[in-house]
Amino acid sequence: MAAKEDFYAKVTPRRQRQTRPGTVKHGSSLDVLLSMGFPKTRALKALVSTGGRNVQAACDWLFSHVDDPFLDDPLPREYVLYLRPSGPLLHQLTQFWQQSRITCGKNKAHNIFPHITLCQFFMCADGKVEALCDALQAAVGQWRGRFPNPLPLELYTSSNFIGLFVNEQVAETLKSFATDFATEAAAKADVHVEPHKKQLHVTLAYHFQTNHLSSLEKLAKAVDVAQGCDWLAVLFSRDIRFANHETLRVMYPYAPQNEDELELVPGDFIFMSPVEQGTASEGWVYGTSLNTGLSGLLPENYVSRADECDTWVLHGSYSFLNCASPTNMGGAIGGMFLDGHLDGRHLEDPSPVDPPSLNVVCQPMQMLRPNSQSLLPKRTLFVCRHGERMDVVFGKHWLTQCFDAKGRYMRTNLNMPPSLPSRSGGFRDYDKDCPITVFGSTQARLVGEALLESHTVIDFVYCSPSLRCVQTAHNILRGLQQDGKTKIRVEPGLFEWTKWVSGASLPAWIPPTDLATANLSVDTTYRPHIPISKLTVSESYETYISRSFQVTREILAECKNLGNTVLIVAHASSLEACTRQMQGLNPQNSKDFVQVVRKIPYLGFCACEELGETGLWQLVDPPILPLTHGPNHSFNWRETLLQD
């Protein structure tokens, strides 16, 4: 095998090289792929890249990577051997992971799940991965019955590191196991493995802010290291080309507008290297898709930071206590997580959640969600932007088109609603509080119908006092067939950043009683958490963010134990403002916030789930498909068809 440095020398920035446009045996699967006409190198790469799960997964990978400029590159993957906890200790560490992330934000330790490193990263040719897994199985078999259990772990903290260290004498025993694995790997797979020589430990936190030390240390001391645990020997691999790249998760779909842009599919991952960003304009990044291998420019507000291990592939998991046949989970390591967090499931569990295949380009969005039928119902928060608004489609002076001198409404376009609710302050109040269009109502109803089709039941609906939001919520309930059954709670605290309101006063919103009179499903008995009197004109960004966070927390507290699903219908800014701090993340600066808001379309929809009973929340894939539509300009047949 060539020296590692030779392989690394091949890893040049993709932009310079690219042309645009326990285990399952590989043997039988390889034969099937070869009989289908796939070249052997490609078939092996597909099997290895999907963890040897099955022929279908390998085929899906090959079809999605058909235009990958590196499809035939002989560069092997990098492998690593970890000890990973399971059982009660894993549950303890998972709780620490979640609470520390919420309390202090993400630190470097969160990039990889809890583990003890047994060797350095090493490379193995695709054709020898099966032998490598056999080597690990053989090494574990030799150590069953004499593996130290429980492992004595001792908490250590410093100004920028917190971890659980293995007792030195026991650590030497673990290193002996790693040496035996290295020997087996050399004999069976002709692979050089370098056992870990440093102190063995489980990293809990590092590279964190100094002021978070006391909080993290307090959480670490709550971890009961005496809890039972079956330590598992697990073998992972990663694509060596992206070892030093930042991993990003695609949050929103994006269709390329130019040849040098990359298509984005929610659930995909993007690899981004700082050295490749030289020609990307502000607000754009250059990255490579995990699902297709293609590279291009993409809007940075359509992606979010992910953990490094989210894209790793699991090749085998072996128990030192359980003598049953080893388990191969296959596929991306994200398959062992529920939407990005550890699910506490034993790797040797005989009925694990089947990891999602890598062909997300071809799958409907619902298939991206993990199977959660066996789990207890989770509290879910949906946040949705209102539908298409009249003043954007027909211009700021739409009132002069639709109202005569006596204030009587007259429809002048099919996309204008047939009628509008009357307003006690007169039709001029529509200037700051416009309705949605007919198409806006259709958009909302489509979202409701999709929620109904996904068997989603909305227990509570809250919305901004803006008429466009109330009408959107009403039509979502119509699509859900819940109009009249579920009432909309109008919450002024959900109104957008008041700095964006023109003039010296806030809109004169229609009171809930008048909305109900106009046959909108509004709860007239609801008492807001933040009344209109508490809103101020031209509030600061910090005040708006604080208000949104406060009202979201109070809404969720109000609904707890009364229903599992809450829908907030508000503004584009609400998708960010109502969810970011619920995840324990710090608010973005106002400039970045505005860039995010600009990218959220009508009926933009996001979902958050609570992590157990912890009160912590995280973004997950919505249960419905996204809604995309194109512009449709006004058509005057006289001007177009009667021209000379």
XYZ file of C-alpha atoms in Angstrom:
644
model
C 0.000 0.000 0.000
C 1.222 3.473 -0.844
C 2.382 5.741 1.937
C -0.286 7.825 3.614
C 1.444 11.019 2.526
C 1.047 9.975 -1.127
C -2.698 9.695 -0.716
C -2.945 13.006 1.115
C -0.965 14.640 -1.687
C -3.850 13.798 -3.990
C -6.330 15.713 -1.866
C -6.156 19.113 -3.543
C -9.000 21.623 -3.440
C -11.860 20.103 -5.446
C -12.425 23.275 -7.382
C -9.058 22.912 -9.082
C -9.614 19.279 -10.000
C -13.291 18.990 -10.695
C -14.923 19.101 -14.099
C -18.363 20.458 -13.840
C -21.577 19.067 -14.921
C -20.547 -7.066 13.523
C -20.762 -7.195 9.446
C -22.532 -8.230 6.305
C -20.228 -9.993 3.837
C -19.574 -8.011 0.699
C -18.981 -11.099 -1.440
C -22.526 -11.974 -2.529
C -23.529 -8.318 -2.798
C -20.469 -7.627 -4.913
C -21.361 -10.500 -7.237
C -24.857 -9.092 -7.718
C -23.525 -5.617 -8.503
C -20.995 -7.039 -10.954
C -23.727 -9.043 -12.675
C -25.652 -5.786 -13.074
C -22.717 -4.389 -15.068
C -21.111 -2.097 -12.517
C -17.294 -1.939 -12.636
C -15.668 -3.653 -9.661
C -14.020 -0.496 -8.327
C -17.327 1.350 -8.316
C -19.223 -1.571 -6.804
C -16.698 -1.882 -3.962
C -16.751 1.869 -3.331
C -20.557 1.821 -3.139
C -20.589 -1.107 -0.697
C -17.970 0.487 1.534
C -19.618 3.925 1.401
C -22.912 2.417 2.610
C -21.392 0.157 5.262
C -22.134 -3.008 3.276
C -25.804 -2.713 4.192
C -27.350 -4.313 1.104
C -27.388 -4.274 -2.683
C -30.230 -1.742 -2.857
C -28.340 0.789 -0.735
C -25.243 0.351 -2.893
C -27.281 0.809 -6.093
C -28.901 3.933 -4.717
C -25.473 5.317 -3.864
C -24.145 4.554 -7.361
C -27.099 6.169 -9.122
C -26.929 9.315 -6.984
C -23.158 9.582 -7.618
C -23.331 8.991 -11.369
C -21.904 12.479 -12.062
C -19.426 12.470 -9.160
C -16.045 13.484 -10.681
C -14.277 11.346 -8.043
C -16.371 8.214 -8.589
C -13.453 6.313 -10.101
C -10.753 7.797 -7.880
C -8.828 4.984 -6.084
C -8.377 7.055 -2.901
C -9.402 4.797 0.035
C -11.417 5.823 3.070
C -9.986 6.507 6.533
C -10.893 4.186 9.414
C -10.801 4.455 13.199
C -11.461 2.058 16.075
C -13.349 3.335 19.102
C -14.679 1.891 22.303
C -18.225 3.112 22.633
C -20.358 2.855 25.787
C -23.842 1.383 25.793
C -26.579 0.896 28.353
C -27.024 3.110 31.435
C -23.636 4.833 31.089
C -24.446 5.857 27.518
C -27.725 7.301 28.770
C -25.829 9.324 31.390
C -23.356 10.636 28.822
C -26.143 11.429 26.365
C -27.895 13.514 29.013
C -24.641 15.373 29.635
C -24.226 15.983 25.886
C -27.719 17.424 25.577
C -27.660 19.554 28.714
C -24.184 20.952 28.081
C -25.140 21.892 24.530
C -28.259 23.692 25.701
C -26.610 25.379 28.691
C -23.299 26.397 27.147
C -23.682 25.933 23.418
C -21.735 23.579 21.177
C -18.065 22.855 21.892
C -15.535 20.678 20.056
C -16.501 17.536 21.967
C -19.949 17.577 20.366
C -18.457 16.838 16.950
C -18.157 13.132 17.834
C -20.323 10.955 20.082
C -18.905 9.713 23.483
C -16.026 7.306 22.892
C -12.537 6.111 23.831
C -10.048 6.270 20.954
C -8.071 3.023 20.547
C -6.042 3.861 17.436
C -5.135 6.648 15.069
C -7.014 7.055 11.780
C -5.680 4.638 9.182
C -6.493 3.761 5.578
C -7.768 0.539 4.085
C -8.376 -0.255 0.424
C -12.043 -0.854 -0.450
C -11.358 -4.435 -1.441
C -9.920 -5.272 2.001
C -12.591 -3.765 4.264
C -14.316 -7.110 4.736
C -11.024 -8.633 5.921
C -10.524 -5.653 8.240
C -13.915 -6.333 9.860
C -12.957 -10.007 10.226
C -9.773 -8.877 11.970
C -11.745 -6.836 14.496
C -14.167 -9.687 15.103
C -11.260 -12.050 15.720
C -9.563 -9.645 18.133
C -12.755 -9.115 20.135
C -13.309 -12.876 20.253
C -9.872 -13.327 21.805
C -10.689 -10.788 24.527
C -14.177 -11.934 25.501
C -14.165 -12.925 29.137
C -10.995 -10.994 29.986
C -11.972 -7.474 28.964
C -11.919 -5.256 32.094
C -15.449 -4.528 33.289
C -16.414 -2.102 34.640
C -13.824 0.366 33.386
C -12.634 2.637 36.213
C -13.122 6.242 35.034
C -11.975 9.370 36.846
C -13.171 12.919 36.174
C -10.516 15.449 35.188
C -11.067 19.148 34.499
C -8.879 22.007 33.336
C -9.520 25.492 31.989
C -10.394 24.194 28.505
C -10.901 20.423 28.876
C -13.184 18.061 30.806
C -12.960 14.296 30.468
C -13.206 10.864 32.100
C -9.803 9.157 32.186
C -9.257 5.402 32.313
C -7.187 4.088 35.215
C -3.578 3.799 33.976
C -3.202 0.082 34.672
C -6.496 -0.735 32.969
C -5.595 1.599 30.105
C -2.541 -0.547 29.376
C -4.848 -3.547 29.092
C -7.009 -1.708 26.555
C -3.913 -0.770 24.602
C -2.981 -4.454 24.515
C -6.330 -5.180 22.881
C -5.662 -2.412 20.341
C -2.260 -3.973 19.619
C -3.887 -7.353 19.037
C -6.317 -5.742 16.609
C -3.405 -4.087 14.796
C -1.721 -7.485 14.475
C -4.883 -9.101 13.104
C -5.447 -6.188 10.695
C -1.921 -6.510 9.319
C -2.270 -10.269 8.866
C -5.782 -10.379 7.407
C -6.094 -7.050 5.547
C -2.490 -5.917 5.036
C -3.352 -2.700 6.895
C -1.055 -0.746 9.214
C -2.839 0.332 12.420
C -1.140 2.559 14.986
C -2.557 1.960 18.508
C -3.317 5.076 20.546
C -0.339 5.904 22.786
C -1.777 8.796 24.788
C -3.891 8.506 27.926
C -7.207 6.815 27.193
C -10.261 8.870 28.062
C -13.802 9.898 27.186
C -13.808 13.580 26.235
C -16.779 15.431 27.718
C -15.949 19.006 26.661
C -13.075 21.002 25.218
C -12.405 24.311 23.473
C -15.278 25.894 25.401
C -15.593 29.441 26.689
C -13.859 29.972 30.027
C -16.987 31.340 31.667
C -18.748 28.011 30.978
C -16.250 25.951 32.993
C -18.212 25.923 36.262
C -21.488 24.972 34.540
C -19.874 22.183 32.529
C -17.997 20.885 35.552
C -21.227 20.763 37.553
C -22.937 18.762 34.792
C -19.918 16.437 34.479
C -19.934 15.681 38.201
C -23.542 14.519 37.862
C -22.462 11.717 35.487
C -22.476 8.459 37.462
C -19.458 6.592 36.044
C -20.358 3.515 38.104
C -23.414 2.894 35.912
C -23.410 -0.419 34.057
C -21.937 -0.523 30.580
C -21.032 -2.985 27.852
C -18.183 -1.334 25.980
C -18.423 -2.007 22.260
C -15.578 -2.116 19.758
C -16.850 -0.080 16.805
C -15.215 0.538 13.429
C -16.044 3.734 11.535
C -14.838 5.268 8.303
C -14.876 8.728 6.751
C -14.029 10.220 3.383
C -10.387 11.273 3.681
C -10.884 14.177 1.250
C -13.121 15.973 3.734
C -11.259 15.221 6.964
C -10.452 18.905 7.480
C -13.690 20.327 6.104
C -16.584 21.796 8.023
C -19.714 19.622 7.897
C -22.989 21.391 7.133
C -26.543 20.060 7.098
C -28.973 21.195 4.379
C -32.054 22.764 5.972
C -33.963 24.076 2.948
C -34.255 22.993 -0.707
C -32.558 25.090 -3.356
C -32.826 24.822 -7.138
C -29.717 26.112 -8.972
C -30.188 29.363 -10.867
C -26.757 29.230 -12.544
C -24.452 26.492 -13.821
C -21.953 26.890 -10.982
C -24.564 26.418 -8.239
C -25.324 23.240 -6.297
C -28.774 21.735 -5.862
C -29.732 21.393 -2.187
C -31.992 18.679 -0.776
C -32.993 18.803 2.922
C -31.212 16.083 4.894
C -28.110 16.087 2.707
C -24.730 17.131 4.091
C -22.284 19.599 2.581
C -18.502 19.554 3.068
C -16.959 23.018 3.093
C -13.293 23.986 3.236
C -12.201 27.589 3.982
C -9.550 27.394 1.232
C -12.278 26.913 -1.391
C -14.214 30.074 -0.534
C -12.017 32.571 -2.398
C -14.382 33.360 -5.256
C -17.678 32.920 -3.410
C -19.562 36.209 -3.040
C -20.992 37.392 0.276
C -23.796 35.144 1.500
C -22.592 32.170 -0.573
C -20.234 29.273 0.117
C -18.574 26.622 -2.036
C -19.125 23.038 -0.950
C -19.501 19.390 -1.939
C -22.617 17.255 -1.476
C -22.348 13.975 0.450
C -25.250 12.482 -1.504
C -24.012 13.252 -5.021
C -20.305 14.118 -4.769
C -20.977 17.242 -6.833
C -19.586 20.645 -5.872
C -20.832 24.167 -6.374
C -21.942 27.428 -4.850
C -24.848 27.466 -2.424
C -26.570 30.111 -0.254
C -25.084 29.857 3.246
C -28.418 30.534 4.930
C -29.799 27.273 3.551
C -27.399 25.173 5.645
C -26.492 24.864 9.313
C -23.499 23.437 11.156
C -23.572 19.686 11.720
C -21.398 17.332 13.745
C -18.364 15.757 12.106
C -19.527 12.216 12.834
C -22.931 12.766 11.179
C -21.422 11.643 7.854
C -19.310 8.742 9.128
C -20.084 5.163 8.119
C -20.291 2.304 10.628
C -18.758 -0.996 9.492
C -19.058 -3.156 12.589
C -19.961 -3.165 16.280
C -18.757 -5.956 18.572
C -19.642 -6.602 22.206
C -17.086 -7.914 24.698
C -19.849 -9.396 26.863
C -22.375 -10.619 24.338
C -21.277 -13.699 22.420
C -24.067 -13.397 19.864
C -23.195 -12.657 16.262
C -21.917 -9.156 15.679
C -24.126 -6.390 14.411
C -23.646 -4.358 11.279
C -25.678 -1.195 11.300
C -24.342 0.078 7.962
C -24.845 3.453 6.413
C -24.201 6.927 7.718
C -23.562 7.235 11.414
C -26.494 9.631 11.505
C -28.654 6.489 11.293
C -27.928 5.849 14.967
C -29.146 9.281 15.906
C -32.649 10.638 15.978
C -32.433 13.830 13.921
C -28.917 14.535 15.137
C -28.949 13.390 18.763
C -28.006 10.074 20.312
C -31.022 7.867 20.796
C -29.472 5.741 23.548
C -30.052 2.542 21.548
C -27.590 -0.305 22.075
C -25.532 -0.983 18.990
C -26.070 -4.701 19.519
C -29.836 -4.227 19.809
C -31.371 -6.958 17.617
C -33.977 -4.530 16.241
C -32.280 -1.198 15.626
C -33.757 1.641 13.633
C -32.776 1.008 10.052
C -30.449 3.817 9.025
C -31.680 5.934 6.136
C -30.172 5.114 2.762
C -28.002 7.715 1.094
C -30.310 8.251 -1.874
C -32.137 11.185 -0.329
C -32.082 12.870 -3.737
C -34.610 10.284 -4.943
C -36.687 9.836 -1.791
C -39.738 11.823 -0.718
C -39.034 14.013 2.279
C -41.107 11.888 4.652
C -38.636 9.046 4.182
C -35.897 11.174 5.719
C -37.575 11.035 9.105
C -36.465 8.193 11.392
C -38.958 5.551 12.351
C -40.311 6.707 15.688
C -43.433 4.566 16.001
C -41.968 2.664 18.930
C -41.094 5.844 20.819
C -43.306 7.793 23.173
C -45.043 10.801 21.585
C -42.753 13.798 21.529
C -43.767 17.390 22.083
C -43.489 19.129 18.744
C -43.420 22.794 17.816
C -44.143 23.878 14.245
C -43.384 27.445 13.139
C -44.750 28.646 9.820
C -44.627 31.865 7.838
C -47.868 33.377 6.495
C -49.003 33.026 2.880
C -48.586 35.333 -0.095
C -49.583 38.893 0.839
C -51.593 41.357 -1.237
C -49.277 44.357 -0.999
C -46.286 42.372 -2.301
C -48.174 40.988 -5.309
C -50.149 44.108 -6.256
C -47.856 46.811 -4.903
C -48.027 49.241 -2.006
C -50.906 51.141 -3.626
C -53.189 48.136 -4.008
C -55.832 49.879 -1.901
C -56.470 52.444 -4.645
C -57.138 49.584 -7.076
C -59.664 47.861 -4.837
C -61.529 50.508 -2.803
C -63.676 53.296 -4.156
C -64.116 56.731 -2.561
C -66.777 55.327 -0.218
C -64.483 52.573 1.002
C -66.263 49.773 -0.858
C -64.062 46.804 -1.814
C -63.960 45.722 -5.450
C -61.949 42.754 -6.732
C -59.844 43.604 -9.815
C -57.822 40.392 -10.173
C -58.596 36.702 -9.677
C -55.810 36.484 -7.097
C -57.597 39.041 -4.923
C -60.002 37.596 -2.343
C -63.722 37.905 -3.234
C -64.355 39.822 -0.001
C -62.481 41.300 2.943
C -63.405 41.690 6.622
C -64.713 45.150 7.514
C -62.561 47.247 9.835
C -63.801 49.608 12.513
C -61.040 52.084 11.623
C -61.852 52.042 7.933
C -60.219 50.392 4.929
C -57.055 52.510 5.300
C -56.035 50.212 8.174
C -55.299 47.593 5.490
C -52.295 49.678 4.494
C -50.295 48.336 7.477
C -52.222 45.098 7.949
C -52.794 43.565 4.523
C -54.632 40.288 3.831
C -53.318 37.292 1.917
C -54.135 36.607 -1.715
C -56.308 33.794 -3.012
C -53.124 31.923 -3.804
C -51.927 32.626 -0.242
C -55.058 30.855 1.009
C -54.356 27.976 -1.366
C -50.767 27.725 -0.126
C -51.975 27.492 3.451
C -54.631 24.913 2.638
C -52.039 22.777 0.824
C -49.861 22.783 3.939
C -52.854 21.771 6.057
C -53.742 18.953 3.653
C -50.140 17.717 3.738
C -50.207 17.700 7.546
C -53.461 15.742 7.436
C -51.936 13.259 4.995
C -48.959 12.789 7.344
C -51.424 11.988 10.172
C -50.387 15.099 12.086
C -52.901 16.489 14.573
C -52.446 20.074 15.749
C -53.453 20.518 19.376
C -52.903 24.284 19.671
C -52.538 27.108 17.142
C -51.025 30.481 18.020
C -50.542 33.298 15.558
C -49.434 36.879 15.173
C -52.238 39.493 15.233
C -51.480 40.381 11.594
C -54.456 39.524 9.405
C -52.242 37.674 6.926
C -51.148 35.328 9.732
C -54.675 34.752 11.070
C -55.965 33.982 7.565
C -53.047 31.613 6.950
C -53.657 29.756 10.217
C -57.367 29.504 9.414
C -56.690 27.972 5.994
C -54.125 25.527 7.404
C -56.831 24.334 9.799
C -59.225 24.037 6.844
C -56.754 21.777 5.055
C -56.351 19.778 8.264
C -60.148 19.524 8.554
C -59.799 21.062 12.015
C -61.417 24.457 11.317
C -64.121 25.007 13.899
C -62.589 22.307 16.116
C -59.273 24.011 16.917
C -59.377 27.720 17.687
C -56.600 30.182 16.820
C -55.059 32.016 19.750
C -54.052 35.492 18.590
C -50.797 36.392 20.375
C -49.391 39.935 19.856
C -46.049 38.755 21.237
C -45.559 36.840 17.958
C -45.619 39.974 15.797
C -42.488 40.616 13.756
C -39.675 43.027 14.622
C -41.476 46.377 15.012
C -38.500 48.191 13.484
C -39.812 46.959 10.120
C -43.154 48.749 10.542
C -43.339 51.985 8.558
C -44.552 55.152 10.213
C -44.785 56.180 13.832
C -47.394 53.677 14.990
C -48.103 49.972 14.999
C -50.826 48.497 12.755
C -54.418 48.766 13.955
C -55.115 45.032 14.051
C -58.623 43.601 13.818
C -59.768 42.542 17.324
C -60.341 38.782 17.856
C -64.098 39.302 18.267
C -64.297 40.959 14.846
C -62.137 38.214 13.335
C -64.556 35.622 14.696
C -67.452 37.623 13.238
C -65.684 37.359 9.863
C -65.887 33.530 10.223
C -62.226 33.053 11.113
C -61.593 30.300 13.697
C -60.368 32.587 16.478
C -60.488 31.954 20.231
C -62.138 35.111 21.603
C -61.500 34.049 25.227
C -57.711 33.809 24.899
C -55.652 36.190 27.057
C -52.292 37.003 25.394
C -48.949 36.520 27.144
C -47.751 39.830 25.720
C -50.617 42.265 25.119
C -50.532 44.872 22.361
C -49.906 47.581 24.960
C -46.482 46.045 25.689
C -45.274 46.368 22.080
C -43.250 49.446 21.178
C -42.454 51.029 17.840
C -38.906 50.588 16.490
C -37.859 48.181 19.235
C -34.210 47.085 19.335
C -33.138 43.799 17.806
C -32.296 42.459 21.262
C -35.801 43.330 22.507
C -37.445 41.554 19.576
C -35.355 38.408 20.012
C -35.977 38.380 23.765
C -39.729 38.893 23.216
C -39.934 36.028 20.718
C -38.021 33.667 23.003
C -40.125 34.624 26.009
C -43.481 34.161 24.313
C -42.451 30.838 22.742
C -41.383 29.452 26.123
C -44.602 30.634 27.757
C -46.738 29.148 24.980
C -45.051 25.757 25.331
C -45.366 25.875 29.115
C -49.054 26.741 28.787
C -49.707 23.753 26.532
C -47.622 21.202 28.450
C -49.586 18.107 29.470
C -52.577 19.357 27.436
C -51.348 18.402 23.962
C -48.188 17.347 22.141
C -48.273 19.545 19.029
C -48.219 23.347 18.844
C -48.346 25.362 15.609
C -47.173 28.984 15.495
C -48.163 30.939 12.381
C -46.326 34.232 12.202
C -43.642 35.892 10.078
C -40.485 34.883 8.205
C -38.418 36.135 11.129
C -40.344 33.884 13.529
C -38.824 30.670 12.193
C -35.454 31.849 13.478
C -36.502 33.983 16.453
C -38.881 31.420 17.990
C -36.593 28.382 17.671
C -32.935 29.378 17.952
C -32.747 29.997 21.696
C -35.066 27.051 22.369
C -32.134 24.940 21.123
C -29.756 26.593 23.588
C -28.050 28.602 20.859
C -27.094 32.242 21.211
C -28.939 34.728 18.965
C -27.216 35.658 15.722
C -26.130 39.228 15.148
C -28.768 41.362 13.451
C -27.007 41.342 10.071
C -26.891 37.546 9.863
C -30.451 37.370 11.179
C -31.711 39.557 8.342
C -29.900 37.365 5.791
C -31.670 34.279 7.169
C -35.075 35.973 7.119
C -34.659 37.026 3.485
C -34.395 33.366 2.449
C -37.617 32.137 4.094
C -40.481 31.880 1.562
C -44.238 32.078 2.052
C -45.396 29.115 4.133
C -41.776 28.390 5.080
C -42.168 25.643 7.671
C -39.862 24.264 10.379
C -40.250 21.763 13.204
C -38.731 21.375 16.673
C -38.964 18.388 19.017
C -38.428 18.294 22.754
C -35.683 15.931 23.915
C -37.551 13.666 26.298
C -38.636 15.419 29.473
C -35.574 17.648 29.543
C -37.248 20.818 28.312
C -34.575 20.979 25.590
C -35.565 21.331 21.930
C -33.922 20.679 18.572
C -34.783 21.241 14.910
C -35.944 18.131 13.033
C -37.258 17.384 9.552
C -40.898 18.525 9.163
C -43.491 15.814 8.399
C -44.442 17.544 5.135
C -42.785 18.377 1.829
C -41.652 21.937 1.112
C -43.844 24.192 -1.022
C -42.192 25.798 -4.059
C -43.826 27.994 -6.694
C -42.722 30.399 -9.401
C -43.673 33.986 -10.202
C -46.750 34.628 -12.307
C -46.942 38.160 -13.665
C -50.165 39.977 -14.473
C -51.379 39.302 -18.028
C -53.186 41.899 -20.146
C -54.331 40.300 -23.385
C -54.922 43.640 -25.074
C -51.395 44.875 -24.529
C -49.854 41.543 -25.507
C -52.029 40.122 -28.294
C -53.245 43.278 -30.054
C -49.823 44.744 -30.677
C -49.014 45.661 -34.280
